[in-house]
Coordinates of C-alpha atoms and ligand atoms in Angstrom, one line a residue:
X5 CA 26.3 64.0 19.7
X6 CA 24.5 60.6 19.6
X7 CA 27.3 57.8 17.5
X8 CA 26.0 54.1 16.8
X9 CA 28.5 51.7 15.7
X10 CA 27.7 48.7 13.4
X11 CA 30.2 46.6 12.2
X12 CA 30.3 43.0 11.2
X13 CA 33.1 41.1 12.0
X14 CA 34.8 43.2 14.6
X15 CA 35.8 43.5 18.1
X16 CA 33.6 45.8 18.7
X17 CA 34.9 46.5 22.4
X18 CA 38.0 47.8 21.4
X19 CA 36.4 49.9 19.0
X20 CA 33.8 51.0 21.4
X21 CA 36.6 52.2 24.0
X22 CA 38.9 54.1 21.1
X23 CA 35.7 56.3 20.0
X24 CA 35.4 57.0 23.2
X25 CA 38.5 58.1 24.1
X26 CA 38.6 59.8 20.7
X27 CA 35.4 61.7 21.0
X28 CA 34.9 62.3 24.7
X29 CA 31.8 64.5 23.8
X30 CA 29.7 61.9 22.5
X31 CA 27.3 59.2 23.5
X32 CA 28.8 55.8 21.3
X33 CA 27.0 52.8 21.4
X34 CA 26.6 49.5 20.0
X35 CA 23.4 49.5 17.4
X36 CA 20.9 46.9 17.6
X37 CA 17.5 47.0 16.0
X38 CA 15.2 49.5 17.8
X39 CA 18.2 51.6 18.9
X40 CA 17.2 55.6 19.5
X41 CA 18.4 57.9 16.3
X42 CA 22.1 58.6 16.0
X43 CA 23.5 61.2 14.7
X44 CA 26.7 59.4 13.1
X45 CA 27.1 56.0 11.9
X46 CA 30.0 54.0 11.9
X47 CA 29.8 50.7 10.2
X48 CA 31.2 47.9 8.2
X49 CA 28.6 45.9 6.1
X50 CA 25.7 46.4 8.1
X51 CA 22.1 44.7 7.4
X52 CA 19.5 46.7 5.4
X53 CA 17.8 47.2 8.3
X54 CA 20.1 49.6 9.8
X55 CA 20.0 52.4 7.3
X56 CA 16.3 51.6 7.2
X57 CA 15.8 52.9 11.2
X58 CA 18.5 55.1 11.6
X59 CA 16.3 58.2 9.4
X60 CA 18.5 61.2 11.3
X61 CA 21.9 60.5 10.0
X62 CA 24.3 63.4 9.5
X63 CA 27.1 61.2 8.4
X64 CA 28.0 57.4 7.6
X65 CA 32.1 56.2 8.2
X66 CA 33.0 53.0 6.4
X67 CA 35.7 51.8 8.8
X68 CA 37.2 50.3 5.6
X69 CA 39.0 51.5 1.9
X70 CA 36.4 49.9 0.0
X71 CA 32.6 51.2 0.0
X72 CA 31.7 47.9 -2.8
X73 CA 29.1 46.3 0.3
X74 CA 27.3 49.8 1.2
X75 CA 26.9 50.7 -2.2
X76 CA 24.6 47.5 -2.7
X77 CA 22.0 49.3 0.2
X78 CA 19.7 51.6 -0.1
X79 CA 21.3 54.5 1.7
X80 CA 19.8 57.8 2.9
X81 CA 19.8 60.3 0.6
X82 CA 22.0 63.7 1.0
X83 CA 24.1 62.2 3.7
X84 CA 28.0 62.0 3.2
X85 CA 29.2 58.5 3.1
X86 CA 33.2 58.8 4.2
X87 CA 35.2 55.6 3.8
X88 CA 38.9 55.8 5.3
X89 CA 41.6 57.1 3.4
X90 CA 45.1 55.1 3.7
X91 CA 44.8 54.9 7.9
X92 CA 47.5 53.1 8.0
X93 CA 46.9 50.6 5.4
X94 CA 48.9 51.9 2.7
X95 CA 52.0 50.9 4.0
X96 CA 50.3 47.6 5.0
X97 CA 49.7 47.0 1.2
X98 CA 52.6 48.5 -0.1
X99 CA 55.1 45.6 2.0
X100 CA 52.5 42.9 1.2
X101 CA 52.2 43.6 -2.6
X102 CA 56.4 44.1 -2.3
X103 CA 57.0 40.9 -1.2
X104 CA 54.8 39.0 -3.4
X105 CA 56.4 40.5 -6.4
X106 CA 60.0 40.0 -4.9
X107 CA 58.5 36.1 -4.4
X108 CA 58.0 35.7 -8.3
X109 CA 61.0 37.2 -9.4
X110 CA 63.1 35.0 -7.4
X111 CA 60.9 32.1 -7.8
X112 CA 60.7 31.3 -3.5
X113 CA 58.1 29.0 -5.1
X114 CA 59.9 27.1 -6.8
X115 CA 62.8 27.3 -4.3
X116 CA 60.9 25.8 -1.3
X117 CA 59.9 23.2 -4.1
X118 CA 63.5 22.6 -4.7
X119 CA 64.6 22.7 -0.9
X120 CA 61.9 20.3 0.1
X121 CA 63.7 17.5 -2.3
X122 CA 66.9 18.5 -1.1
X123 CA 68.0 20.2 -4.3
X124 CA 70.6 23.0 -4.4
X125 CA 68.7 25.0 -7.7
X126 CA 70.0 28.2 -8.4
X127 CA 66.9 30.0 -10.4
X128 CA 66.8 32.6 -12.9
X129 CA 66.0 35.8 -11.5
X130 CA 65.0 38.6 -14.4
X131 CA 66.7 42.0 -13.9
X132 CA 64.2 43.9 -12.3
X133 CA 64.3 46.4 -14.7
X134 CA 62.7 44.1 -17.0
X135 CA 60.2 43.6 -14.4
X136 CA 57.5 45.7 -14.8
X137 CA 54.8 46.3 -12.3
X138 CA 51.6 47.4 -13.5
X139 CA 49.2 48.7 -10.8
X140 CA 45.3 48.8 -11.7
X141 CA 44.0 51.5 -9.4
X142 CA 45.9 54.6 -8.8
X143 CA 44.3 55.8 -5.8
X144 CA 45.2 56.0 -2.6
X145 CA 46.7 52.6 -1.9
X146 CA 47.6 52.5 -5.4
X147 CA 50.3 55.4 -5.3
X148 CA 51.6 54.3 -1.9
X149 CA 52.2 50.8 -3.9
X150 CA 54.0 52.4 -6.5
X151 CA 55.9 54.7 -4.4
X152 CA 57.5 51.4 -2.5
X153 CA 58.0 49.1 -5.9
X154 CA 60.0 52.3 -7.3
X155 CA 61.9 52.3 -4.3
X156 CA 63.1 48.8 -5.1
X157 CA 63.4 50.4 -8.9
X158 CA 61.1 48.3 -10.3
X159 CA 59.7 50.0 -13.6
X160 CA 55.7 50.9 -12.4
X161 CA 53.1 51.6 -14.9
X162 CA 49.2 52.4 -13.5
X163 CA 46.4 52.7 -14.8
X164 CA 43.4 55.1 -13.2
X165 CA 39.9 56.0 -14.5
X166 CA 41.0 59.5 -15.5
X167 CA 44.9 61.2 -16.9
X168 CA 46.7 61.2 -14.6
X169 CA 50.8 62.3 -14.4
X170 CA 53.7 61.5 -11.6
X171 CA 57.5 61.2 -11.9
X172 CA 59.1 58.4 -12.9
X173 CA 55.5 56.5 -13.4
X174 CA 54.2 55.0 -17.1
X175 CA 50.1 56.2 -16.3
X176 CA 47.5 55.0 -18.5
X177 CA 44.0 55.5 -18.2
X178 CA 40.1 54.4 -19.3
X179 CA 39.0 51.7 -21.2
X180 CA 41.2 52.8 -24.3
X181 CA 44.2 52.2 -22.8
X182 CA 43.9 49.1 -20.7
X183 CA 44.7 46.5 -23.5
X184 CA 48.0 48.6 -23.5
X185 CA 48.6 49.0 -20.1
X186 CA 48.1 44.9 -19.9
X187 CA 50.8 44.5 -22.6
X188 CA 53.7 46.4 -20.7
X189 CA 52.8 44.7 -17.1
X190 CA 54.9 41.5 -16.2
X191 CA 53.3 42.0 -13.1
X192 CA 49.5 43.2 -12.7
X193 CA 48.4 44.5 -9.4
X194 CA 44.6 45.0 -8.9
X195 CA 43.7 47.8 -6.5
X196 CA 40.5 49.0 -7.8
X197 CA 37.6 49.4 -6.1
X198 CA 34.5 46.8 -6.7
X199 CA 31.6 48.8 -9.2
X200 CA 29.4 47.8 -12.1
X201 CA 32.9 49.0 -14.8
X202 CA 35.5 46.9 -12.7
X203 CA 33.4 43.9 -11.8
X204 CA 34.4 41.0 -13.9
X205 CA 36.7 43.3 -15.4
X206 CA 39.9 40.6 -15.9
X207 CA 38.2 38.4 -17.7
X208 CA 39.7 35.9 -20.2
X209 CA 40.2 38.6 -23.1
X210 CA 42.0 41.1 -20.2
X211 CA 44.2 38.8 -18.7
X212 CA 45.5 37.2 -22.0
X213 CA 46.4 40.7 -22.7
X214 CA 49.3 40.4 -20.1
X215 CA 52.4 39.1 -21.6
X216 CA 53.4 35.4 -21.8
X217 CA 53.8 34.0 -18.1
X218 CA 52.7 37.3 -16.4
X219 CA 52.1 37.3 -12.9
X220 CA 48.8 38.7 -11.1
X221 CA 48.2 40.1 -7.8
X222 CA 44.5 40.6 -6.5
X223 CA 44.3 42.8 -3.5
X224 CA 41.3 44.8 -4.5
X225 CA 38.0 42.6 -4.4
X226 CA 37.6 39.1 -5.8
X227 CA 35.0 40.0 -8.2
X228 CA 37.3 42.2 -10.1
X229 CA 38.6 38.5 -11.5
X230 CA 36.9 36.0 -13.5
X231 CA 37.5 32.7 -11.2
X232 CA 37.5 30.1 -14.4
X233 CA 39.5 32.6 -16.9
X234 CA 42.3 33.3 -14.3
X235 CA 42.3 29.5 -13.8
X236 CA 42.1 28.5 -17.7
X237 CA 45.3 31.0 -18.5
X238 CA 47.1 29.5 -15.2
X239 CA 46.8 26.0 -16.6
X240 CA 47.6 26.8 -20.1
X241 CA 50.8 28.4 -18.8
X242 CA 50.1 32.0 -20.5
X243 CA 49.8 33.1 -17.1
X244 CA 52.6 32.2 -14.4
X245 CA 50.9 32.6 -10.8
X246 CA 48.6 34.4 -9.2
X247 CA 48.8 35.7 -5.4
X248 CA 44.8 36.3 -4.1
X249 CA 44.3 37.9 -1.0
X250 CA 40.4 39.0 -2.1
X251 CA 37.8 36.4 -3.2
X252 CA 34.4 36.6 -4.4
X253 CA 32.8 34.0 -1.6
X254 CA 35.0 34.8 1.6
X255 CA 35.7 32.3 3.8
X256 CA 36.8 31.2 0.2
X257 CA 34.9 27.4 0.1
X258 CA 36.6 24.6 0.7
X259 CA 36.0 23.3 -2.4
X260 CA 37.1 26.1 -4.3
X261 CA 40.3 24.9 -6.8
X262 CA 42.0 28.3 -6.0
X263 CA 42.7 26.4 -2.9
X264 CA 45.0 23.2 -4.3
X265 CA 46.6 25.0 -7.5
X266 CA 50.1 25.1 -7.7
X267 CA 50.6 28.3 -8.9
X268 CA 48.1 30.1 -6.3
X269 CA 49.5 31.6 -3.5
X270 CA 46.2 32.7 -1.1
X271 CA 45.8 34.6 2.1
X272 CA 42.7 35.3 3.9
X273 CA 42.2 39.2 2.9
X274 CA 44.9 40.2 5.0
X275 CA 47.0 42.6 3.0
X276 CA 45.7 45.8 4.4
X277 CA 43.4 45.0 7.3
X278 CA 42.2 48.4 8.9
X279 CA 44.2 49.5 11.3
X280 CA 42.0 50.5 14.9
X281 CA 43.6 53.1 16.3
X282 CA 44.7 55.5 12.7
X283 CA 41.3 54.6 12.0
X284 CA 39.3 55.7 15.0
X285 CA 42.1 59.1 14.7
X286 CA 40.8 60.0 11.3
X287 CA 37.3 59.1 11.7
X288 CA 36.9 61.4 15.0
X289 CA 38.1 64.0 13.0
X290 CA 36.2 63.4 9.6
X291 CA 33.1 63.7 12.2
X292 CA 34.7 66.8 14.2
X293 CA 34.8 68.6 10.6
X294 CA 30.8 67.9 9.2
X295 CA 30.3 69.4 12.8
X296 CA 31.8 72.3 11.8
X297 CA 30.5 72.4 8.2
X298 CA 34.0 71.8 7.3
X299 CA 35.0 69.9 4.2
X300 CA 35.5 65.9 4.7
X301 CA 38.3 64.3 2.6
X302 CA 37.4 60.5 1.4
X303 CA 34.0 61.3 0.5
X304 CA 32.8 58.4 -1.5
X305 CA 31.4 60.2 -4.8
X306 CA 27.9 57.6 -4.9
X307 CA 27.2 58.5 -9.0
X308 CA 30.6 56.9 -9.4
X309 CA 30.1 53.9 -6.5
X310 CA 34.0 54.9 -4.4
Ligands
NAP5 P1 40.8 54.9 -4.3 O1 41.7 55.9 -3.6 O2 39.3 55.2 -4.4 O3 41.4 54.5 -5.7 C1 40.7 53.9 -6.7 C2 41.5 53.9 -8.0 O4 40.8 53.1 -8.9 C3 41.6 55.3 -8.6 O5 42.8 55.5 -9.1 C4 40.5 55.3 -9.7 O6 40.7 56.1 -10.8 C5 40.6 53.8 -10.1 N1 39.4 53.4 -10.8 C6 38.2 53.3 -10.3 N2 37.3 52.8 -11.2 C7 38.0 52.7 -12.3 C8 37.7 52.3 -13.6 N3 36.4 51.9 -14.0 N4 38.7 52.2 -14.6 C9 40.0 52.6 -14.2 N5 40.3 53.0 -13.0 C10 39.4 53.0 -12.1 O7 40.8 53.5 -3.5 P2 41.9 52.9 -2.5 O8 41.8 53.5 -1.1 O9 43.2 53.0 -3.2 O10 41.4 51.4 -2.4 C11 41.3 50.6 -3.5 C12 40.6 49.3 -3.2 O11 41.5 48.4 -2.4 C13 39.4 49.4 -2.3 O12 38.2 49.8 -3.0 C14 39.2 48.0 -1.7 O13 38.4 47.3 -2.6 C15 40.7 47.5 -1.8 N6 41.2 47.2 -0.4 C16 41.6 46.0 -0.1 C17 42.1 45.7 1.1 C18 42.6 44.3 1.5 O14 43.0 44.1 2.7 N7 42.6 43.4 0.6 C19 42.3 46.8 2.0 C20 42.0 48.0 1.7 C21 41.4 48.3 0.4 P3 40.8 57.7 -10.6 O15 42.1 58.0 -9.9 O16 40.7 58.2 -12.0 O17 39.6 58.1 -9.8
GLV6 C1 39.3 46.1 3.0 O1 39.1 45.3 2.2 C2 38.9 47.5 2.8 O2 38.2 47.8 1.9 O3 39.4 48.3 3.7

């Protein structure tokens, strides 16, 4: 079995020496233009050009969540594109998005404000049962989200493209009930994927939807938020903060105003960064089960783009 690995951004060594100590059976190697046909691909936003020679693919492996950058190529048709499936980056989330929501209802903001004058400020801290954390996106990394916020009994409402129903959750879902999903959330995480429906999707109208000094958290893909909207509602005080970890230009520029506002938190799309080894584990045995004809969880559904 012939593998070729193609991924931006990566140490590709490391990877290289996990597949192959993973799949013992197969020939893995680096893919550069001209390379012989594989039978597998494993990539992360690779050029046109690659899909264009490899013709003989029997699988492609997004070592990533999100499938937003291969959906924009012209794939092979009939082949199963399998993107990873939590991998060890639901618990990743799940503490990142934890702590930024524990940061706004205590106010660290304003507290490392306050200890940088010297000032002893007690804040206000809202019961976190009046708290509530609404998550955009109940899919994989969605629900492991939710489960962690309810462990910390925060009230967790979701909202997902179809029904859907779990204990002790508020679930909303499709266009119809957005505007009253946004109503209920005094926190709104975004962890939907990137597609034509979600792009631009909290726009000006969506985000005033939110009650008065809401909070957002965008973990999903910058595009998802409308830069001068989230901006305008920051500085008109409708909206509190915002904690970005996603942009739509990443590096984000260094002009960009996300950078200096006060009430933007930002990291560099760090919240759930693939984790090698789970990664390479599932992978080797998504490609041990097409092998064997067998059924592949985490295949991308292309007529709906994740
Ligand atoms: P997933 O399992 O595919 O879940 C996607 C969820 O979004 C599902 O609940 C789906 O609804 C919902 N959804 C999709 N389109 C929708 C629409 N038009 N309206 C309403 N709901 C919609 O994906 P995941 O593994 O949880 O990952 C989510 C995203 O997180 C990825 O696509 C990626 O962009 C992002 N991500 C970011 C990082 C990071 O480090 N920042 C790391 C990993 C992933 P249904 O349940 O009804 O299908
Ligand atoms: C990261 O952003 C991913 O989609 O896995």
């Amino acid at each position: 079995m012939n593998i070729t690995f193609c991924c931006s951004n990566t140490e590709a060594d490391l990877w290289l020496a996990a597949l192959r100590v993973a799949l013992p059976q197969a020939h893995i190697t680096l893919w550069q233009s001209g390379a012989p046909l594989a039978d597998y691909a494993i990539v992360w936003v690779p050029p046109q050009a690659f899909f264009d020679q490899q013709t003989a693919l029997k699988g492609i492996f997004n070592i990533g969540a999100g499938v937003d950058a291969l959906m924009r190529l012209r794939l092979p048709k009939g082949v199963p594109v399998v993107r990873l499936t939590d991998a060890g980056m639901g618990l990743e989330m799940a503490e990142y998005v934890c702590q930024a929501v524990a940061e706004f209802r205590r106010d660290f903001a304003g507290l490392r404000a306050a200890q940088a004058r010297g000032q002893w400020q007690v804040p206000s801290v809202p019961s976190r049962q009046a708290f509530n954390v609404g998550i955009m996106g109940f899919g994989v990394l969605g629900q492991q989200v939710a489960k962690a916020l309810r462990y910390f009994e925060y009230p967790v409402n979701a909202w997902s493209q179809t029904a859907r129903h779990s204990d002790g959750i508020q679930h909303y879902a499709g266009e119809s009930e957005l505007g009253a999903f946004l109503a209920v959330s005094q926190v709104v995480v975004c962890l939907l994927p990137r597609t034509p429906q979600t792009e631009n999707l909290l726009n000006h109208q969506r985000l005033s939807q939110l009650p008065q000094g809401a909070y957002l958290i965008n973990v999903a893909r910058g595009a998802l938020v409308v830069d001068q909207d989230l901006l305008a509602l920051l500085d008109s005080g409708h909206l509190k903060a915002a904690w970005l970890d996603v942009f739509r230009q990443e590096p984000l520029p260094p002009s960009h105003p996300f950078w200096h506002h006060p009430a933007i938190t930002l990291t560099p799309h760090i919240s759930a960064p693939t984790q090698l080894q789970a990664s390479v584990d599932q992978i080797a045995h998504h490609i041990r089960c097409i092998d064997q004809g067998l059924p592949v969880p985490g295949q991308v559904a292309l007529e709906k783009g994740y």
